[in-house]
Amino acid sequence: MREKILIANWKMNYDFYETTSFIRNLLKVLFDKKINHNKKIIIAPSFPFLHISNQISQGTTLSIASQNIHQKNKGAYTGEVSAEMLKSIGIKKVLLGHSERKIHFFENNCILLKKIKIALKYNFHIIFCVGETITDRKKNIHFSVVKNQLKDTVFHCSLDEMNYFSIAYEPVWAIGTGLTASPKEAQDMHKFIRLLFMEQYGKKVSDKISILYGGSVNDINAKEIFSQEDIDGGLIGNSSLDMNKFLKIIKS
Ligand code: PEP
């Protein structure tokens, strides 16, 4: 049975007070009101608030992920944060490969592979993002683009290391734009990705790996997207910043 996962990617939003009060309120609503859902919920706040967020969530089923790590462990990399540092404050999950990091911070597959390797060295669970641009889709090369993204990064890892991965399919044209892939477009890509894992690592891995959809998921469209056979949850940006919308997505 594949794990259903919902990740709130808060990007560079929410200060200390907003972060801590959102997480406290979320925990209160989820547990006091005993909201019925089948998903593992992960919040990815900004670096300065990872420690406090992790402390608040201790002993609950909510977990906290970092939005990034540096590919080196320590040294003269002003402004960067390492996997070892995050591990020392109890963080065990990291988002890698997000298209905003590729666009604004020039992360390429070579850097991403280094980030994957250092994250695995510290036993992080990696939520690895893949997805095509609108130009790729118009040219009808979206399947091969996603295949190459995996081939150059995740597929350099061993069979055992697959236990540490979830994949997020995030079409770049759908992130923060209000446009979503149709449920069929998303399902077709998820099925394709699962097939790639089958070819690379076999049925056990492809049956087990969670593949999440991300790209303008909201409280209205979540149910239909999540009901697709190969979609195991979502990576949510904007809608995860609104408690009411996020709760509706959790219940979807
Ligand atoms: C994201 O940042 O990964 C994302 C999917 O954002 P949004 O939901 O706002 O499109």
CSV table of C-alpha atoms and ligand atoms in Angstrom, one decimal:
chain,number,residue,atom,x,y,z
A,1,MET,CA,0.0,0.0,0.0
A,2,ARG,CA,1.5,3.3,-1.1
A,3,GLU,CA,1.8,6.1,1.4
A,4,LYS,CA,-0.5,9.1,0.8
A,5,ILE,CA,1.4,12.3,1.4
A,6,LEU,CA,0.5,16.0,1.5
A,7,ILE,CA,3.3,18.5,1.6
A,8,ALA,CA,2.8,22.2,2.3
A,9,ASN,CA,5.6,24.2,0.6
A,10,TRP,CA,5.5,27.6,2.2
A,11,LYS,CA,8.4,28.9,0.2
A,12,MET,CA,9.6,32.4,1.4
A,13,ASN,CA,6.3,33.1,3.3
A,14,TYR,CA,5.3,33.4,6.9
A,15,ASP,CA,7.4,34.9,9.8
A,16,PHE,CA,8.0,33.3,13.2
A,17,TYR,CA,4.6,34.1,14.6
A,18,GLU,CA,2.7,33.1,11.5
A,19,THR,CA,4.6,29.8,11.2
A,20,THR,CA,4.2,28.8,14.8
A,21,SER,CA,0.6,29.8,15.1
A,22,PHE,CA,-0.4,28.1,11.9
A,23,ILE,CA,1.3,24.8,13.0
A,24,ARG,CA,-0.2,25.0,16.5
A,25,ASN,CA,-3.7,25.7,15.0
A,26,LEU,CA,-3.4,22.9,12.4
A,27,LEU,CA,-2.4,20.4,15.1
A,28,LYS,CA,-5.3,21.5,17.3
A,29,VAL,CA,-7.8,21.2,14.5
A,30,LEU,CA,-6.5,17.9,13.2
A,31,PHE,CA,-6.4,16.2,16.6
A,32,ASP,CA,-9.1,18.0,18.7
A,33,LYS,CA,-11.6,17.7,15.9
A,34,LYS,CA,-10.3,14.3,15.0
A,35,ILE,CA,-10.3,15.1,11.3
A,36,ASN,CA,-10.6,11.9,9.3
A,37,HIS,CA,-7.9,11.6,6.6
A,38,ASN,CA,-5.5,9.1,5.3
A,39,LYS,CA,-2.5,11.3,4.4
A,40,LYS,CA,0.9,11.9,6.0
A,41,ILE,CA,1.1,15.7,6.4
A,42,ILE,CA,4.4,17.5,6.0
A,43,ILE,CA,5.1,21.2,6.4
A,44,ALA,CA,8.1,22.9,4.8
A,45,PRO,CA,8.6,26.3,6.4
A,46,SER,CA,11.6,28.6,6.0
A,47,PHE,CA,15.0,27.7,7.4
A,48,PRO,CA,14.9,29.9,10.6
A,49,PHE,CA,11.7,28.3,11.7
A,50,LEU,CA,12.5,24.6,11.1
A,51,HIS,CA,13.7,24.0,14.6
A,52,ILE,CA,10.7,25.5,16.4
A,53,SER,CA,8.3,23.9,13.9
A,54,ASN,CA,9.9,20.5,14.6
A,55,GLN,CA,9.7,21.0,18.3
A,56,ILE,CA,6.0,22.0,18.1
A,57,SER,CA,5.3,18.9,16.0
A,58,GLN,CA,7.2,16.4,18.2
A,59,GLY,CA,5.1,13.4,19.3
A,60,THR,CA,2.5,14.2,16.6
A,61,THR,CA,2.0,12.7,13.1
A,62,LEU,CA,2.9,16.0,11.5
A,63,SER,CA,6.4,16.3,10.2
A,64,ILE,CA,8.6,19.1,9.0
A,65,ALA,CA,10.8,19.3,5.9
A,66,SER,CA,13.5,21.6,4.7
A,67,GLN,CA,12.9,23.4,1.4
A,68,ASN,CA,16.6,23.0,0.4
A,69,ILE,CA,20.1,21.9,1.5
A,70,HIS,CA,23.5,22.8,0.2
A,71,GLN,CA,25.4,20.1,-1.7
A,72,LYS,CA,28.5,20.5,0.5
A,73,ASN,CA,28.7,19.5,4.1
A,74,LYS,CA,30.5,22.5,5.5
A,75,GLY,CA,32.9,25.3,4.6
A,76,ALA,CA,33.1,28.7,3.0
A,77,TYR,CA,29.6,28.8,1.5
A,78,THR,CA,28.2,32.0,2.9
A,79,GLY,CA,24.5,31.9,3.4
A,80,GLU,CA,24.1,28.2,2.9
A,81,VAL,CA,22.7,25.5,5.2
A,82,SER,CA,24.0,21.9,5.2
A,83,ALA,CA,22.3,18.5,5.7
A,84,GLU,CA,24.4,17.9,8.8
A,85,MET,CA,23.1,21.2,10.4
A,86,LEU,CA,19.5,20.3,9.6
A,87,LYS,CA,20.1,16.8,11.0
A,88,SER,CA,21.4,18.3,14.2
A,89,ILE,CA,18.0,20.0,14.8
A,90,GLY,CA,16.1,16.9,14.0
A,91,ILE,CA,15.0,17.6,10.4
A,92,LYS,CA,14.8,14.4,8.3
A,93,LYS,CA,13.1,15.4,5.1
A,94,VAL,CA,14.1,17.7,2.3
A,95,LEU,CA,12.5,19.0,-1.0
A,96,LEU,CA,15.0,18.9,-3.9
A,97,GLY,CA,14.7,19.8,-7.5
A,98,HIS,CA,11.9,22.4,-7.2
A,99,SER,CA,11.6,24.4,-10.4
A,100,GLU,CA,11.9,27.7,-8.5
A,101,ARG,CA,15.4,26.7,-7.4
A,102,LYS,CA,16.3,25.8,-10.9
A,103,ILE,CA,14.9,29.1,-12.3
A,104,HIS,CA,16.1,31.5,-9.6
A,105,PHE,CA,19.2,29.7,-8.2
A,106,PHE,CA,20.4,27.9,-11.4
A,107,GLU,CA,20.3,24.4,-9.9
A,108,ASN,CA,20.9,21.9,-12.6
A,109,ASN,CA,20.9,18.1,-12.6
A,110,CYS,CA,24.6,17.9,-11.7
A,111,ILE,CA,24.1,20.0,-8.6
A,112,LEU,CA,20.9,18.1,-7.7
A,113,LEU,CA,22.7,14.8,-7.9
A,114,LYS,CA,25.3,16.1,-5.4
A,115,LYS,CA,22.4,17.3,-3.2
A,116,ILE,CA,20.8,13.9,-3.4
A,117,LYS,CA,24.0,12.2,-2.4
A,118,ILE,CA,24.6,14.4,0.6
A,119,ALA,CA,21.0,14.1,1.7
A,120,LEU,CA,21.2,10.3,1.5
A,121,LYS,CA,24.4,10.3,3.5
A,122,TYR,CA,22.5,11.9,6.3
A,123,ASN,CA,19.5,9.6,5.8
A,124,PHE,CA,17.1,12.3,4.7
A,125,HIS,CA,13.8,11.4,3.1
A,126,ILE,CA,13.9,13.2,-0.3
A,127,ILE,CA,10.9,14.6,-2.0
A,128,PHE,CA,12.3,15.0,-5.5
A,129,CYS,CA,10.5,17.3,-8.0
A,130,VAL,CA,10.4,16.8,-11.7
A,131,GLY,CA,8.3,18.5,-14.4
A,132,GLU,CA,8.3,20.1,-17.9
A,133,THR,CA,8.0,23.7,-19.0
A,134,ILE,CA,5.1,24.9,-21.2
A,135,THR,CA,7.4,24.9,-24.2
A,136,ASP,CA,8.3,21.3,-23.6
A,137,ARG,CA,4.6,20.4,-23.4
A,138,LYS,CA,3.8,22.3,-26.6
A,139,LYS,CA,6.6,20.5,-28.3
A,140,ASN,CA,5.2,17.2,-27.0
A,141,ILE,CA,8.5,16.3,-25.4
A,142,HIS,CA,7.2,16.4,-21.8
A,143,PHE,CA,7.6,12.6,-21.2
A,144,SER,CA,11.2,12.6,-22.4
A,145,VAL,CA,12.1,15.7,-20.4
A,146,VAL,CA,10.8,14.1,-17.2
A,147,LYS,CA,12.6,10.9,-18.0
A,148,ASN,CA,15.9,12.7,-18.5
A,149,GLN,CA,15.5,14.6,-15.3
A,150,LEU,CA,15.2,11.3,-13.4
A,151,LYS,CA,17.9,9.6,-15.4
A,152,ASP,CA,20.4,12.3,-14.6
A,153,THR,CA,19.6,12.4,-10.9
A,154,VAL,CA,17.5,9.9,-8.9
A,155,PHE,CA,18.4,7.0,-11.2
A,156,HIS,CA,22.0,7.3,-10.2
A,157,CYS,CA,20.9,5.9,-6.8
A,158,SER,CA,20.8,2.3,-5.7
A,159,LEU,CA,17.8,0.1,-5.2
A,160,ASP,CA,18.1,0.3,-1.4
A,161,GLU,CA,18.2,4.1,-1.6
A,162,MET,CA,14.8,4.1,-3.2
A,163,ASN,CA,13.3,3.7,0.3
A,164,TYR,CA,14.3,7.4,0.9
A,165,PHE,CA,12.5,8.9,-2.1
A,166,SER,CA,9.1,10.3,-2.9
A,167,ILE,CA,8.6,12.0,-6.3
A,168,ALA,CA,6.6,15.1,-7.0
A,169,TYR,CA,5.5,15.7,-10.6
A,170,GLU,CA,5.2,19.5,-10.9
A,171,PRO,CA,4.6,20.9,-14.4
A,172,VAL,CA,6.5,24.2,-14.3
A,173,TRP,CA,3.6,25.9,-16.1
A,174,ALA,CA,1.2,24.9,-13.3
A,175,ILE,CA,3.2,26.2,-10.3
A,176,GLY,CA,1.7,29.3,-8.8
A,177,THR,CA,-0.2,30.1,-12.0
A,178,GLY,CA,-3.7,28.9,-11.3
A,179,LEU,CA,-3.4,26.5,-14.2
A,180,THR,CA,-3.4,22.8,-13.3
A,181,ALA,CA,-2.7,19.7,-15.4
A,182,SER,CA,-6.0,18.0,-16.1
A,183,PRO,CA,-6.6,14.9,-13.9
A,184,LYS,CA,-5.9,12.8,-17.1
A,185,GLU,CA,-2.7,14.7,-18.0
A,186,ALA,CA,-1.4,14.3,-14.4
A,187,GLN,CA,-2.4,10.6,-14.3
A,188,ASP,CA,-0.7,9.9,-17.6
A,189,MET,CA,2.5,11.4,-16.4
A,190,HIS,CA,2.3,9.7,-13.0
A,191,LYS,CA,1.7,6.4,-14.7
A,192,PHE,CA,4.7,7.0,-17.0
A,193,ILE,CA,7.0,7.9,-14.0
A,194,ARG,CA,5.9,4.7,-12.2
A,195,LEU,CA,6.7,2.7,-15.3
A,196,LEU,CA,10.2,4.3,-15.4
A,197,PHE,CA,10.8,3.2,-11.8
A,198,MET,CA,9.5,-0.3,-12.7
A,199,GLU,CA,12.0,-0.5,-15.6
A,200,GLN,CA,14.9,0.9,-13.5
A,201,TYR,CA,14.3,-0.8,-10.1
A,202,GLY,CA,11.5,-3.4,-10.5
A,203,LYS,CA,8.0,-3.8,-9.4
A,204,LYS,CA,8.6,-3.7,-5.7
A,205,VAL,CA,9.9,-0.1,-5.9
A,206,SER,CA,7.4,1.1,-8.5
A,207,ASP,CA,4.5,-0.3,-6.4
A,208,LYS,CA,5.8,1.4,-3.3
A,209,ILE,CA,7.1,4.8,-4.3
A,210,SER,CA,4.7,7.7,-3.7
A,211,ILE,CA,4.3,10.1,-6.6
A,212,LEU,CA,2.7,13.4,-5.7
A,213,TYR,CA,1.2,16.0,-7.9
A,214,GLY,CA,2.0,19.7,-7.5
A,215,GLY,CA,0.8,22.7,-9.5
A,216,SER,CA,-2.0,25.0,-8.4
A,217,VAL,CA,-3.8,22.3,-6.4
A,218,ASN,CA,-6.6,23.9,-4.4
A,219,ASP,CA,-9.6,23.0,-2.3
A,220,ILE,CA,-11.8,22.8,-5.4
A,221,ASN,CA,-9.6,20.6,-7.7
A,222,ALA,CA,-7.8,18.4,-5.1
A,223,LYS,CA,-10.4,15.6,-4.8
A,224,GLU,CA,-10.4,14.8,-8.5
A,225,ILE,CA,-6.7,15.0,-8.9
A,226,PHE,CA,-6.0,12.8,-5.8
A,227,SER,CA,-8.6,10.2,-7.0
A,228,GLN,CA,-6.4,9.3,-9.9
A,229,GLU,CA,-4.8,5.8,-9.7
A,230,ASP,CA,-1.2,6.8,-9.7
A,231,ILE,CA,-1.4,10.0,-7.7
A,232,ASP,CA,-0.5,9.5,-4.1
A,233,GLY,CA,-1.1,13.1,-2.8
A,234,GLY,CA,0.2,16.5,-3.5
A,235,LEU,CA,2.8,19.2,-3.0
A,236,ILE,CA,0.9,22.4,-2.3
A,237,GLY,CA,2.1,25.9,-2.5
A,238,ASN,CA,-0.3,28.8,-2.3
A,239,SER,CA,-3.3,26.9,-1.0
A,240,SER,CA,-1.3,25.5,1.9
A,241,LEU,CA,-0.9,29.0,3.3
A,242,ASP,CA,-4.7,29.3,3.9
A,243,MET,CA,-5.8,27.1,6.8
A,244,ASN,CA,-9.4,26.6,5.5
A,245,LYS,CA,-8.2,25.6,2.1
A,246,PHE,CA,-5.5,23.4,3.4
A,247,LEU,CA,-7.9,21.6,5.7
A,248,LYS,CA,-10.2,21.0,2.8
A,249,ILE,CA,-7.3,19.6,0.7
A,250,ILE,CA,-6.4,17.3,3.6
A,251,LYS,CA,-10.0,16.0,3.7
A,252,SER,CA,-10.0,15.5,-0.1
B,1,PEP,C1,4.9,24.4,-5.4
B,1,PEP,O1,5.5,25.4,-5.0
B,1,PEP,O2,5.5,23.3,-5.3
B,1,PEP,C2,3.5,24.5,-5.8
B,1,PEP,C3,2.9,23.4,-6.3
B,1,PEP,O3,2.9,25.7,-5.7
B,1,PEP,P1,1.4,26.1,-6.1
B,1,PEP,O4,0.5,25.1,-5.4
B,1,PEP,O5,1.2,27.5,-5.6
B,1,PEP,O6,1.2,26.0,-7.5
